[in-house]
mmCIF file with all atom_site columns, C-alpha atoms in Angstrom:
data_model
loop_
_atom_site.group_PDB
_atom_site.id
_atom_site.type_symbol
_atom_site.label_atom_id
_atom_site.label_alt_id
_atom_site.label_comp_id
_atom_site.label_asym_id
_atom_site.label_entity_id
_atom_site.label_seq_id
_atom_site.pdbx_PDB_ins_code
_atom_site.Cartn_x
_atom_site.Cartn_y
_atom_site.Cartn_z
_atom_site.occupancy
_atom_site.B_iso_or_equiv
_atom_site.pdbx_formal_charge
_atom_site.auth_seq_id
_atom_site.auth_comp_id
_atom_site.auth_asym_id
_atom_site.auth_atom_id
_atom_site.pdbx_PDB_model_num
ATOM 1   C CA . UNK Z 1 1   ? 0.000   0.000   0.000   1.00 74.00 ? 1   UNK Z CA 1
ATOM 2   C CA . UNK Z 1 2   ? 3.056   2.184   -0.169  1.00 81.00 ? 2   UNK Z CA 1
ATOM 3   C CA . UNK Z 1 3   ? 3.948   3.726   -2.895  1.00 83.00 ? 3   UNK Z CA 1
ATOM 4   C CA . UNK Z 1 4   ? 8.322   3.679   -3.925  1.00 79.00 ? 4   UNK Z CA 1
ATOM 5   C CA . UNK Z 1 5   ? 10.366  6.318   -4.395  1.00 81.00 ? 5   UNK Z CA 1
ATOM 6   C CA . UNK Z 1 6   ? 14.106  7.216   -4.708  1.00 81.00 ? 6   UNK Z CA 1
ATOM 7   C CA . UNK Z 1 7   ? 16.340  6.432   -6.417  1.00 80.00 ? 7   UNK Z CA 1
ATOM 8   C CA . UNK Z 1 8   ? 20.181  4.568   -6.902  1.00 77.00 ? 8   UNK Z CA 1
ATOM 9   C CA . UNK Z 1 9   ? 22.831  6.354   -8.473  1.00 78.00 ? 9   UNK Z CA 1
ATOM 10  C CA . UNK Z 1 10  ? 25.645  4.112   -7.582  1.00 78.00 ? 10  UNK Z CA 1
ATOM 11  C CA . UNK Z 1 11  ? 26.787  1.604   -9.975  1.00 76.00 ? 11  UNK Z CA 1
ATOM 12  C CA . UNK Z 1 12  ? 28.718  -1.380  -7.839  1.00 80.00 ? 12  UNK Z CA 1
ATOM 13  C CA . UNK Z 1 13  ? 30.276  -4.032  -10.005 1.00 78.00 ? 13  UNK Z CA 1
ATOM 14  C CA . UNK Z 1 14  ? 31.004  -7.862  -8.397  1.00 76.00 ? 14  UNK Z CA 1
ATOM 15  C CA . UNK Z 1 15  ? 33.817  -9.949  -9.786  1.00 73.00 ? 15  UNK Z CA 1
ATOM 16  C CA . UNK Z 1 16  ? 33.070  -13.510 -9.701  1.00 82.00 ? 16  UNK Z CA 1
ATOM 17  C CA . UNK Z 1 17  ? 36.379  -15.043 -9.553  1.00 84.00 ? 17  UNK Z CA 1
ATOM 18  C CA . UNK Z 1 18  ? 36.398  -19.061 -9.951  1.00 87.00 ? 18  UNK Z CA 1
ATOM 19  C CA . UNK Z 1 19  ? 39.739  -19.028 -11.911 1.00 92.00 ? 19  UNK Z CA 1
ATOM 20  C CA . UNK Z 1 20  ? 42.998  -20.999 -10.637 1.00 94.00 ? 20  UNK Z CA 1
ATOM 21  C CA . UNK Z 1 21  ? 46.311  -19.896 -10.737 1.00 96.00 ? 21  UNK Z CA 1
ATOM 22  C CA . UNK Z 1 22  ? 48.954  -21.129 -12.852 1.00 97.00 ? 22  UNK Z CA 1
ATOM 23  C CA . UNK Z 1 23  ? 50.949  -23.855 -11.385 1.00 97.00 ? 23  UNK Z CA 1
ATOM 24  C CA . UNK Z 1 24  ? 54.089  -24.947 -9.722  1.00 98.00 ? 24  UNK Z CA 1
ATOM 25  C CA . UNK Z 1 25  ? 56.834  -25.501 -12.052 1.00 97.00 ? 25  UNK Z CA 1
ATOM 26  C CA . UNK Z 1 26  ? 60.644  -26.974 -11.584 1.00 97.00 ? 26  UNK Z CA 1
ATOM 27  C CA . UNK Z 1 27  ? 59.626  -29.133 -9.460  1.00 98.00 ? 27  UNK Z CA 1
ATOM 28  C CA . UNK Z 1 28  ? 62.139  -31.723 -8.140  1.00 97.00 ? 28  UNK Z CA 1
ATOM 29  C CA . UNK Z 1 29  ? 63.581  -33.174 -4.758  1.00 96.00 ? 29  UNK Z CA 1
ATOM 30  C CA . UNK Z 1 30  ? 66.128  -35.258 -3.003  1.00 94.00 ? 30  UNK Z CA 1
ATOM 31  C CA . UNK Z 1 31  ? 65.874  -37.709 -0.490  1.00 93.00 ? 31  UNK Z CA 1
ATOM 32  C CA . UNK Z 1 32  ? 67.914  -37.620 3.034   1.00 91.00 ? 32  UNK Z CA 1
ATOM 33  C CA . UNK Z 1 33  ? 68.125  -38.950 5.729   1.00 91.00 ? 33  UNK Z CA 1
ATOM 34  C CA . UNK Z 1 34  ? 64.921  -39.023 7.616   1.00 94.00 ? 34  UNK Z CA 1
ATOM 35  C CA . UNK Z 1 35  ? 64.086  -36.003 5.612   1.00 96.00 ? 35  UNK Z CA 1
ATOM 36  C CA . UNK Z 1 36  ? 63.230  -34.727 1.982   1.00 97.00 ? 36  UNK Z CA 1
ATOM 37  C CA . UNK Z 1 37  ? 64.556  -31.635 0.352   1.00 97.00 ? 37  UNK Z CA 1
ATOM 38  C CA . UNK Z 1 38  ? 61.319  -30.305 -2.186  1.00 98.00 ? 38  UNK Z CA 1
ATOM 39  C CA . UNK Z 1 39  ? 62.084  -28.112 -5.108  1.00 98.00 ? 39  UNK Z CA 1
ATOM 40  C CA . UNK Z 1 40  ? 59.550  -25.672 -6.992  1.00 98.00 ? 40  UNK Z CA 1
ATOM 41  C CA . UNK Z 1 41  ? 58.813  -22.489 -8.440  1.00 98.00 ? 41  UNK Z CA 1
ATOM 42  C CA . UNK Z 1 42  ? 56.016  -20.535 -6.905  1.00 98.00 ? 42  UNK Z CA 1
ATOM 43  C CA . UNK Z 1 43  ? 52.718  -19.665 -9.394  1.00 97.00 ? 43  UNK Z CA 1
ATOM 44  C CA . UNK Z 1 44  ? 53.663  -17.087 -12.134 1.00 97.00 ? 44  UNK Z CA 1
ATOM 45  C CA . UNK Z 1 45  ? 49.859  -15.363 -11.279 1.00 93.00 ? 45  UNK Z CA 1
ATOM 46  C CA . UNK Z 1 46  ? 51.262  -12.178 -10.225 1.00 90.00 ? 46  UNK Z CA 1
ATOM 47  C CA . UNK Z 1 47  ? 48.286  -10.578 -10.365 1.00 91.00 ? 47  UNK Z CA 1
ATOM 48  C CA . UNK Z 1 48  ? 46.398  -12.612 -7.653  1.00 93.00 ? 48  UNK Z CA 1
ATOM 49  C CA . UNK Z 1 49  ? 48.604  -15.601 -6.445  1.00 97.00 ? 49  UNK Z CA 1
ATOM 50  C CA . UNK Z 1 50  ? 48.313  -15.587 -2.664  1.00 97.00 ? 50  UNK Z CA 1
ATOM 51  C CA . UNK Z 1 51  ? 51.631  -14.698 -1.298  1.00 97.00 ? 51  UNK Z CA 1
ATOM 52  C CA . UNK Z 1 52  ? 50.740  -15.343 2.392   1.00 96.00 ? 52  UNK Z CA 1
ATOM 53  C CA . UNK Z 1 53  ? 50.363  -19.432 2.372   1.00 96.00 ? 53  UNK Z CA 1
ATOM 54  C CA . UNK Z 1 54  ? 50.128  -19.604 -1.526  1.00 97.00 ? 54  UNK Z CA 1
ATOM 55  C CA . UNK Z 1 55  ? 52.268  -22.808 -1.862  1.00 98.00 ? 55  UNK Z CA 1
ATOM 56  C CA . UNK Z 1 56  ? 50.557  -25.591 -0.250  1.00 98.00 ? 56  UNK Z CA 1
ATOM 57  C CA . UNK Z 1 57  ? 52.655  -28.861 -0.523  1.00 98.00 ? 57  UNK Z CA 1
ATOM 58  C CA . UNK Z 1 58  ? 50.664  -32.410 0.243   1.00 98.00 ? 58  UNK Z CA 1
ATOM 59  C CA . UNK Z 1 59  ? 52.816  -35.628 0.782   1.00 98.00 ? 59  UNK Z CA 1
ATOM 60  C CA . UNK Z 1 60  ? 51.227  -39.499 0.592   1.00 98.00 ? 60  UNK Z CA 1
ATOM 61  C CA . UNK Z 1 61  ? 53.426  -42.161 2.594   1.00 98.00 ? 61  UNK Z CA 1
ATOM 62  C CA . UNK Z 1 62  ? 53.270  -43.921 -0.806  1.00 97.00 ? 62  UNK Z CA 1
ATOM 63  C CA . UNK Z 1 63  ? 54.613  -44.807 -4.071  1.00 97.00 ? 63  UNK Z CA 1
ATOM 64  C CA . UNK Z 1 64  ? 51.613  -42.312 -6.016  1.00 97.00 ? 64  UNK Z CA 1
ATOM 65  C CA . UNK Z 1 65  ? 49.681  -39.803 -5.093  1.00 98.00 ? 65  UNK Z CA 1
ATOM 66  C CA . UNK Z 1 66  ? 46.022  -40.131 -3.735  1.00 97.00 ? 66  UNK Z CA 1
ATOM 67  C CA . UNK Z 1 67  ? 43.253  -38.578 -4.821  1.00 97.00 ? 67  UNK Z CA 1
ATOM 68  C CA . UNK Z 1 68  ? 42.946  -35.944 -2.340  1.00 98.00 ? 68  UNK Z CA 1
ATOM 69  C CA . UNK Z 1 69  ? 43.140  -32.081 -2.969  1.00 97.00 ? 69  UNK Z CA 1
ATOM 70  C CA . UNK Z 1 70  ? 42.909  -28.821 -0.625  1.00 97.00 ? 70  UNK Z CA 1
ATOM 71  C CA . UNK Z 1 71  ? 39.673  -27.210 -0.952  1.00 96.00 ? 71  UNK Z CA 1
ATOM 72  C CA . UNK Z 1 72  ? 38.243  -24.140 -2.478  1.00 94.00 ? 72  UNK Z CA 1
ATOM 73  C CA . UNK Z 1 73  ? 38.530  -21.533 0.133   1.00 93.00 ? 73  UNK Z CA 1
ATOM 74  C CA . UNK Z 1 74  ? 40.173  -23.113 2.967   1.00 95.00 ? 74  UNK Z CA 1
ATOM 75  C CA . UNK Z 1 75  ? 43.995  -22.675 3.593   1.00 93.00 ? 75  UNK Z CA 1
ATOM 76  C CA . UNK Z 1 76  ? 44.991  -25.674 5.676   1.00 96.00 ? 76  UNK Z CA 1
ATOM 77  C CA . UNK Z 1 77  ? 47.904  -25.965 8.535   1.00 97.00 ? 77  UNK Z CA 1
ATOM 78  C CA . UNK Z 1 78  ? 50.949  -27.445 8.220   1.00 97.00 ? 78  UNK Z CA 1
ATOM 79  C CA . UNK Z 1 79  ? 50.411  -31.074 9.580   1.00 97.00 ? 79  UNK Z CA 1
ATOM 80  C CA . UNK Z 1 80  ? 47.163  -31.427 9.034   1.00 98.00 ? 80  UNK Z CA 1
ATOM 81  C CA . UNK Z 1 81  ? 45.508  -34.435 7.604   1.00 97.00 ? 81  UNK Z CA 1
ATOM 82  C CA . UNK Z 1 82  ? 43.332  -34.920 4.779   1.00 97.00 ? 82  UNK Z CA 1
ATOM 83  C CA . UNK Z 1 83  ? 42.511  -38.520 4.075   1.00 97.00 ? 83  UNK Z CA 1
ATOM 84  C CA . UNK Z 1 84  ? 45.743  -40.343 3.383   1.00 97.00 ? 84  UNK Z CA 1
ATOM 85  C CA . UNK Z 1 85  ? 47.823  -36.670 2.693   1.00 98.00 ? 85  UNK Z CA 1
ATOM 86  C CA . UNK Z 1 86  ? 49.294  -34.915 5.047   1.00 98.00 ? 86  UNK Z CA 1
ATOM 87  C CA . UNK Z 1 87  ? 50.021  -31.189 4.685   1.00 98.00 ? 87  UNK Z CA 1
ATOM 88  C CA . UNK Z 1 88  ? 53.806  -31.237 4.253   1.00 98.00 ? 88  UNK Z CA 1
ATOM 89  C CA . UNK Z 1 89  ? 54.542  -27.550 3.749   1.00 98.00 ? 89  UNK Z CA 1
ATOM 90  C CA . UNK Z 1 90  ? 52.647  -24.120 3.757   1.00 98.00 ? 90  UNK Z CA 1
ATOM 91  C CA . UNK Z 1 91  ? 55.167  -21.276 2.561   1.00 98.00 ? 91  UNK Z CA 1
ATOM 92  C CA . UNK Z 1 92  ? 54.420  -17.674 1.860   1.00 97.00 ? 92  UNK Z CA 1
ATOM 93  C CA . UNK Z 1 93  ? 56.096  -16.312 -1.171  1.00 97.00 ? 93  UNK Z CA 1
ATOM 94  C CA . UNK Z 1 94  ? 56.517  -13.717 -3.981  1.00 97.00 ? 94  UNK Z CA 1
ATOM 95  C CA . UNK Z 1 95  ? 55.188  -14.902 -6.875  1.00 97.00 ? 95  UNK Z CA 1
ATOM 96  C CA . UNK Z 1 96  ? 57.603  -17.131 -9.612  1.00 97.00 ? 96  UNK Z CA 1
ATOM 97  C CA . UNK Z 1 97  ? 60.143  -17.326 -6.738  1.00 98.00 ? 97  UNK Z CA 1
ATOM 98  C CA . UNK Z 1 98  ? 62.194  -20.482 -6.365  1.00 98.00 ? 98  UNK Z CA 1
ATOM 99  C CA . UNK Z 1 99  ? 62.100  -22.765 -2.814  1.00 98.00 ? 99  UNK Z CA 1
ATOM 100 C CA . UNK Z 1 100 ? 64.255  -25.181 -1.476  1.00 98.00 ? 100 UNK Z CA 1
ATOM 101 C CA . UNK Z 1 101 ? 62.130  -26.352 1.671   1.00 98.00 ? 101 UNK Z CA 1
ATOM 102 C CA . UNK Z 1 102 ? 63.088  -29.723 3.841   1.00 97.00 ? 102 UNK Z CA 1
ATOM 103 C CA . UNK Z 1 103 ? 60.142  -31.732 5.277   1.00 98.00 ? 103 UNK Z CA 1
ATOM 104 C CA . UNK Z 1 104 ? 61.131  -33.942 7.947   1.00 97.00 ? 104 UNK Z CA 1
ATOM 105 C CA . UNK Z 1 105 ? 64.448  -33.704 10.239  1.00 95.00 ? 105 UNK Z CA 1
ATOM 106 C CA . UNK Z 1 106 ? 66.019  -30.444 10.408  1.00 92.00 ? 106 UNK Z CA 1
ATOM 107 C CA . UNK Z 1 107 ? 62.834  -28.873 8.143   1.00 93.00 ? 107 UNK Z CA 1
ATOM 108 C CA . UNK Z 1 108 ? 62.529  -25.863 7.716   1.00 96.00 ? 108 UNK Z CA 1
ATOM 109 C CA . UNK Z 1 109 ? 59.529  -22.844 8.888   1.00 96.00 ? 109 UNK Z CA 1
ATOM 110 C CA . UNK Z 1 110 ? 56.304  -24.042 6.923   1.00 97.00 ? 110 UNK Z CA 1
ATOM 111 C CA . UNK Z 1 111 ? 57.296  -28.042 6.382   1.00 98.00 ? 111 UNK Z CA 1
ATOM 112 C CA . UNK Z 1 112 ? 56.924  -30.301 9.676   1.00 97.00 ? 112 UNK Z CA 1
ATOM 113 C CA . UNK Z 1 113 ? 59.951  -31.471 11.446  1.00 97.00 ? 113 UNK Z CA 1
ATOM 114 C CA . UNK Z 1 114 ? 59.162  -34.472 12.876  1.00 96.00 ? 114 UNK Z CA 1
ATOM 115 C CA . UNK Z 1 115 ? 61.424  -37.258 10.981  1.00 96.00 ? 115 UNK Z CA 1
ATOM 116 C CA . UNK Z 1 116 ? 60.532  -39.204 8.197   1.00 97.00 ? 116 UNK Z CA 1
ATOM 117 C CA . UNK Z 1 117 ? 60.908  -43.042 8.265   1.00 96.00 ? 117 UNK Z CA 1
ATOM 118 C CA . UNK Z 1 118 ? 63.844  -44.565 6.038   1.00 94.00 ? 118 UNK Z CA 1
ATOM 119 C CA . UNK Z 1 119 ? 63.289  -46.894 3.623   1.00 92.00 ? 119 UNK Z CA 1
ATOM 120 C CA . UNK Z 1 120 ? 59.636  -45.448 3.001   1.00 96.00 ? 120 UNK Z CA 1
ATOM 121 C CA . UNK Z 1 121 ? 58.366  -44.399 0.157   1.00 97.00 ? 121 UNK Z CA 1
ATOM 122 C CA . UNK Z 1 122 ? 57.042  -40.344 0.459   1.00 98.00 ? 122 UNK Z CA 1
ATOM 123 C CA . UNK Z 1 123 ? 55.291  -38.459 -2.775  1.00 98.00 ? 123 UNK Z CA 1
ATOM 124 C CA . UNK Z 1 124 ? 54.379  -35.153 -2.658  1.00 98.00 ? 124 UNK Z CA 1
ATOM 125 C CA . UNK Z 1 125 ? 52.440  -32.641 -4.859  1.00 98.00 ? 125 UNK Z CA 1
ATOM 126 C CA . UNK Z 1 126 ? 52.905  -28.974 -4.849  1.00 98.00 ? 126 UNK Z CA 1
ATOM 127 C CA . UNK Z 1 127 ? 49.277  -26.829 -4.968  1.00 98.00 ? 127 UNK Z CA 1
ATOM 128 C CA . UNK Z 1 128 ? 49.153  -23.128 -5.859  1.00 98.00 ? 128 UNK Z CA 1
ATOM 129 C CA . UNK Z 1 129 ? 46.350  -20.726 -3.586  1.00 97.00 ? 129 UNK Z CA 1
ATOM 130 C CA . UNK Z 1 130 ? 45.417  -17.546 -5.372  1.00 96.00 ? 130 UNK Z CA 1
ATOM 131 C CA . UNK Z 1 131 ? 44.041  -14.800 -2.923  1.00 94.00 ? 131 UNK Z CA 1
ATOM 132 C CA . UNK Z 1 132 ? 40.323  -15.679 -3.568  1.00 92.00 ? 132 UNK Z CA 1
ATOM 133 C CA . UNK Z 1 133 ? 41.148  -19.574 -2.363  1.00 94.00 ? 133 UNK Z CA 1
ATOM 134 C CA . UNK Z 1 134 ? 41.257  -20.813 -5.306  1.00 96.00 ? 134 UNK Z CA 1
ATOM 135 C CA . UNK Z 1 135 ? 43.338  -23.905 -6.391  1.00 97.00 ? 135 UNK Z CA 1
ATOM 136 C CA . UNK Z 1 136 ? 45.455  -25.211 -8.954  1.00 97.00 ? 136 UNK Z CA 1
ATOM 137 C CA . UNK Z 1 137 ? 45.179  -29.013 -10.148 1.00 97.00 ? 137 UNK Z CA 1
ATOM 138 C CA . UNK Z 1 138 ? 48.719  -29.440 -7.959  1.00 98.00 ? 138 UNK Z CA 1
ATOM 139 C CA . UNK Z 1 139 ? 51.948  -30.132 -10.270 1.00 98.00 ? 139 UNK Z CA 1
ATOM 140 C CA . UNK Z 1 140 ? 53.441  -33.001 -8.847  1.00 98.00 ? 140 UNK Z CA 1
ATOM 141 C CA . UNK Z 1 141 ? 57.162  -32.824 -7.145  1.00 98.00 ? 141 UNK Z CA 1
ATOM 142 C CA . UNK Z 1 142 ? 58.104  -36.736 -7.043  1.00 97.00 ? 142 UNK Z CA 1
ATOM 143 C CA . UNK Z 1 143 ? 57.825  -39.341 -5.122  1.00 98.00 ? 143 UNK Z CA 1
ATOM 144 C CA . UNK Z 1 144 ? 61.595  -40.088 -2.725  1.00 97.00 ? 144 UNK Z CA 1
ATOM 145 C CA . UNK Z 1 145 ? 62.754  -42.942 -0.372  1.00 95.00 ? 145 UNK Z CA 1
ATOM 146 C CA . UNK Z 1 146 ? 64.713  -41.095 2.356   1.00 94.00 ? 146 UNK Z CA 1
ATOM 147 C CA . UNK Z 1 147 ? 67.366  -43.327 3.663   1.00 90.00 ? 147 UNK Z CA 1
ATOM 148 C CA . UNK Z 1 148 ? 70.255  -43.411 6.249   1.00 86.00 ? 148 UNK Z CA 1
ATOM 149 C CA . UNK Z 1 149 ? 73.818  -42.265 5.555   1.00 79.00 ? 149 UNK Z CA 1
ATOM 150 C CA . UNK Z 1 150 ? 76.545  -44.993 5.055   1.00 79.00 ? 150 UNK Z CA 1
ATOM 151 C CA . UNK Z 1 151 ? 80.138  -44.824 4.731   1.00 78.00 ? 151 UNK Z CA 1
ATOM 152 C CA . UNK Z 1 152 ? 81.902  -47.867 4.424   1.00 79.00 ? 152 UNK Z CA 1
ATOM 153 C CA . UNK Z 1 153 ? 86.053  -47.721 4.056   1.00 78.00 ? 153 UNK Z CA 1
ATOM 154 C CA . UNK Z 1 154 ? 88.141  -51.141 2.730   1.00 78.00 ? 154 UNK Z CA 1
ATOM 155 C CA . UNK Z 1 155 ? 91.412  -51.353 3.138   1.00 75.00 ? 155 UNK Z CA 1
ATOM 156 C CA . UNK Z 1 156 ? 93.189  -54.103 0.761   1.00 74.00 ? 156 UNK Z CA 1
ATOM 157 C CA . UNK Z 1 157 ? 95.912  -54.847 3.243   1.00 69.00 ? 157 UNK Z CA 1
ATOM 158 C CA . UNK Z 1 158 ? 95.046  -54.298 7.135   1.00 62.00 ? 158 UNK Z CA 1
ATOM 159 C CA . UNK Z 1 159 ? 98.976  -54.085 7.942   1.00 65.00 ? 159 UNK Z CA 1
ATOM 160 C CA . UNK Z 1 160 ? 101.785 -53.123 5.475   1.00 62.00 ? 160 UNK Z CA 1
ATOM 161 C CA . UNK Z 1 161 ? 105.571 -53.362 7.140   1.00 66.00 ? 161 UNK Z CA 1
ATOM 162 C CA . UNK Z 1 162 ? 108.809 -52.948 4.870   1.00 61.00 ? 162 UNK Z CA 1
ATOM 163 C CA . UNK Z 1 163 ? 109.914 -56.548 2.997   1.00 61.00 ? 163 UNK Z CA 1
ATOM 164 C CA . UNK Z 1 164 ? 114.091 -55.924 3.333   1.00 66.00 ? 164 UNK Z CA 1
ATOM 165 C CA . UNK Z 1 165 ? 116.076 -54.184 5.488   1.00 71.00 ? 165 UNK Z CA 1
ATOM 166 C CA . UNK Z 1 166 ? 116.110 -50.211 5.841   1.00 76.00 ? 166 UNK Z CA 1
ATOM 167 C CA . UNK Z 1 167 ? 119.407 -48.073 4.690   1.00 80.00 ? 167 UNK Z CA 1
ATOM 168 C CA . UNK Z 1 168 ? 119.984 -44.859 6.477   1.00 84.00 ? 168 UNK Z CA 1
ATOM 169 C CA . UNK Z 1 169 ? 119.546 -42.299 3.529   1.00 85.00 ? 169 UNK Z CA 1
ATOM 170 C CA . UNK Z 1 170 ? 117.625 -44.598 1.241   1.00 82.00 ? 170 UNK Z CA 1
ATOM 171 C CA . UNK Z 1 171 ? 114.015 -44.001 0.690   1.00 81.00 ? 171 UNK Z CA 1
ATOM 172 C CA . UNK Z 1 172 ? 111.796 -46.689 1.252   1.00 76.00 ? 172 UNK Z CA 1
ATOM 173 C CA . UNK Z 1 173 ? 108.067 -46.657 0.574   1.00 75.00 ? 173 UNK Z CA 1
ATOM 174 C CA . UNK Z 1 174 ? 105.073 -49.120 0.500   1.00 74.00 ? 174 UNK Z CA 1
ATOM 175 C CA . UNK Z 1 175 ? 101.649 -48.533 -0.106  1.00 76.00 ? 175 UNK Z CA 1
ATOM 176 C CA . UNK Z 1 176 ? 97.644  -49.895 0.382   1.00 77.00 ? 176 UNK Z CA 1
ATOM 177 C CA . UNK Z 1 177 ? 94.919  -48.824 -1.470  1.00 82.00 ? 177 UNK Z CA 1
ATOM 178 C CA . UNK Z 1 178 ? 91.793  -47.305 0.248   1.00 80.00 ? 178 UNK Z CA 1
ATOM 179 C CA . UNK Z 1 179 ? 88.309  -47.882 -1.550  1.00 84.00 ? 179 UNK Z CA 1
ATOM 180 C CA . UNK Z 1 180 ? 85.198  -45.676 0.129   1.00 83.00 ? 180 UNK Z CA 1
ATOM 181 C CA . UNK Z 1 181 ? 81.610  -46.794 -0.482  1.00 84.00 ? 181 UNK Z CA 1
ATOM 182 C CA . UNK Z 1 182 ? 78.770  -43.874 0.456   1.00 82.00 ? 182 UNK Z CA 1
ATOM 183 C CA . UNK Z 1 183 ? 75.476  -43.530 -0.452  1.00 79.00 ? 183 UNK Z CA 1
ATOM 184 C CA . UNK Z 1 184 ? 75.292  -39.489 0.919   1.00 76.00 ? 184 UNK Z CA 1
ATOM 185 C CA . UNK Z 1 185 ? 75.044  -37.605 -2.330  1.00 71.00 ? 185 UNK Z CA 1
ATOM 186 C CA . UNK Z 1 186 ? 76.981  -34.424 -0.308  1.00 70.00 ? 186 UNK Z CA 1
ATOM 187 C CA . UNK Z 1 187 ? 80.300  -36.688 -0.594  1.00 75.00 ? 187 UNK Z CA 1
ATOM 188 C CA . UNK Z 1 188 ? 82.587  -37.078 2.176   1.00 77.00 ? 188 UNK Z CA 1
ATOM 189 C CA . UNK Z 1 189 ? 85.693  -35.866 3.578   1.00 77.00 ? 189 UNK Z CA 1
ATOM 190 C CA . UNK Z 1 190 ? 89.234  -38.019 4.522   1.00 77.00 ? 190 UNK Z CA 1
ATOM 191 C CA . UNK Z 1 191 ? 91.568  -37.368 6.845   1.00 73.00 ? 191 UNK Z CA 1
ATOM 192 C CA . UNK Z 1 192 ? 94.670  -39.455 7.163   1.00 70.00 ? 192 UNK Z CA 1
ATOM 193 C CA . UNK Z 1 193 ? 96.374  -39.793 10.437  1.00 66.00 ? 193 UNK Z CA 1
ATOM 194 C CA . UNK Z 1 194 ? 100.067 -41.624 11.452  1.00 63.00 ? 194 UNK Z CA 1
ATOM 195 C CA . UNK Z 1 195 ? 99.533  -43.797 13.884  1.00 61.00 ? 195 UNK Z CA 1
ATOM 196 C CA . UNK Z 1 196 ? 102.181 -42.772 16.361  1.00 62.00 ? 196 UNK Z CA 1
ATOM 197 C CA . UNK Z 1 197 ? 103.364 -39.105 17.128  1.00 63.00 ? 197 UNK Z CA 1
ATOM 198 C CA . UNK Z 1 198 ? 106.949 -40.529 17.131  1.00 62.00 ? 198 UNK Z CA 1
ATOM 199 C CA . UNK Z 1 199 ? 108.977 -38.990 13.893  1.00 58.00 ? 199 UNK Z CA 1
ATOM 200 C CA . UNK Z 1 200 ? 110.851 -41.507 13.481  1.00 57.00 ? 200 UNK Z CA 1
ATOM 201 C CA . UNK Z 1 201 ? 107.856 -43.645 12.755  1.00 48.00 ? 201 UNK Z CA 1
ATOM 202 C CA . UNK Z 1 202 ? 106.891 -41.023 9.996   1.00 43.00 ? 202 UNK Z CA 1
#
């Protein structure tokens, strides 16, 4: 019974955004002890790519992937579960810049720390968040077996002495040979001590 009037001069617009961002790329790793290092480049969306929590990094205790995926909206914690994933890493970053993140021993802010079992099989998948919350399809990093450090050392002959007698003035030498076994990609170092501190025994 009452009649309008007014009117609305303003002129508001809504942007709908269901779009993802692009995805992870150079995406690699290597395995460690107890640990994995995780390699990738952050989305190349600069013009919404969430820089606060935008890489969200999911690892299966398996040979593959499952089937799970973060969802729309919702920017999960570090160590939280989501059916058979776990939430490896959640690290802030410009976007297109390069990580190098460890998940498991020694990890580093964003990944968890708590160690990772040798001998098992870990494969993770890197998603990008845009600031709206949404997703990429995840670009997968690769799937490592983290495994204990060895070192192993062989010496051919356990003792070597001098087979004939020793002139004063004459140099004698003998020799063994010294074969190293490792599986630690970083190498390894050698140091070669006398046994005795006597020079004479030089």
């Amino acid at each position: 019974t009452y009649l309008s009037g007014g009117a609305d001069t303003t002129s508001d617009t809504v942007t709908i955004d269901n779009a993802s961002p692009n995805g992870a790329t150079a995406t690699g790793g290597t395995a460690g002890n107890t640990s994995v290092t995780l390699n990738w480049t952050a989305s190349n969306s600069s013009s919404d790519f969430d820089t606060t929590n935008g890489s969200v990094i999911y690892r299966w205790a398996s040979g593959s992937a499952g089937s799970e995926v973060p969802d729309e909206g919702t920017t999960p914690s570090t160590g939280d579960t989501d059916g058979t994933a776990t939430v490896a890493c959640v690290i802030s970053s410009a976007a297109s810049a390069a990580q190098t993140k460890i998940d498991g021993t020694g990890g580093d802010a964003g990944c968890t720390t708590s160690a990772l079992t040798n001998g098992q099989q870990y494969t993770y998948v890197a998603f990008q968040r845009d600031t709206n919350g949404n997703y990429d399809a995840g670009a997968s990093i690769g799937t490592f077996t983290p495994i204990a450090v060895s070192l192993t050392f062989t010496i051919d002959t356990p003792s070597v002495s001098f087979v004939s007698a020793v002139t004063p003035g004459t140099p004698v030498s003998t020799s063994s040979v010294l074969t190293v076994n490792t599986n630690n990609s970083s190498g390894y170092n050698i140091t070669v001590n006398r046994a005795s501190t006597t020079p004479t025994l030089f």
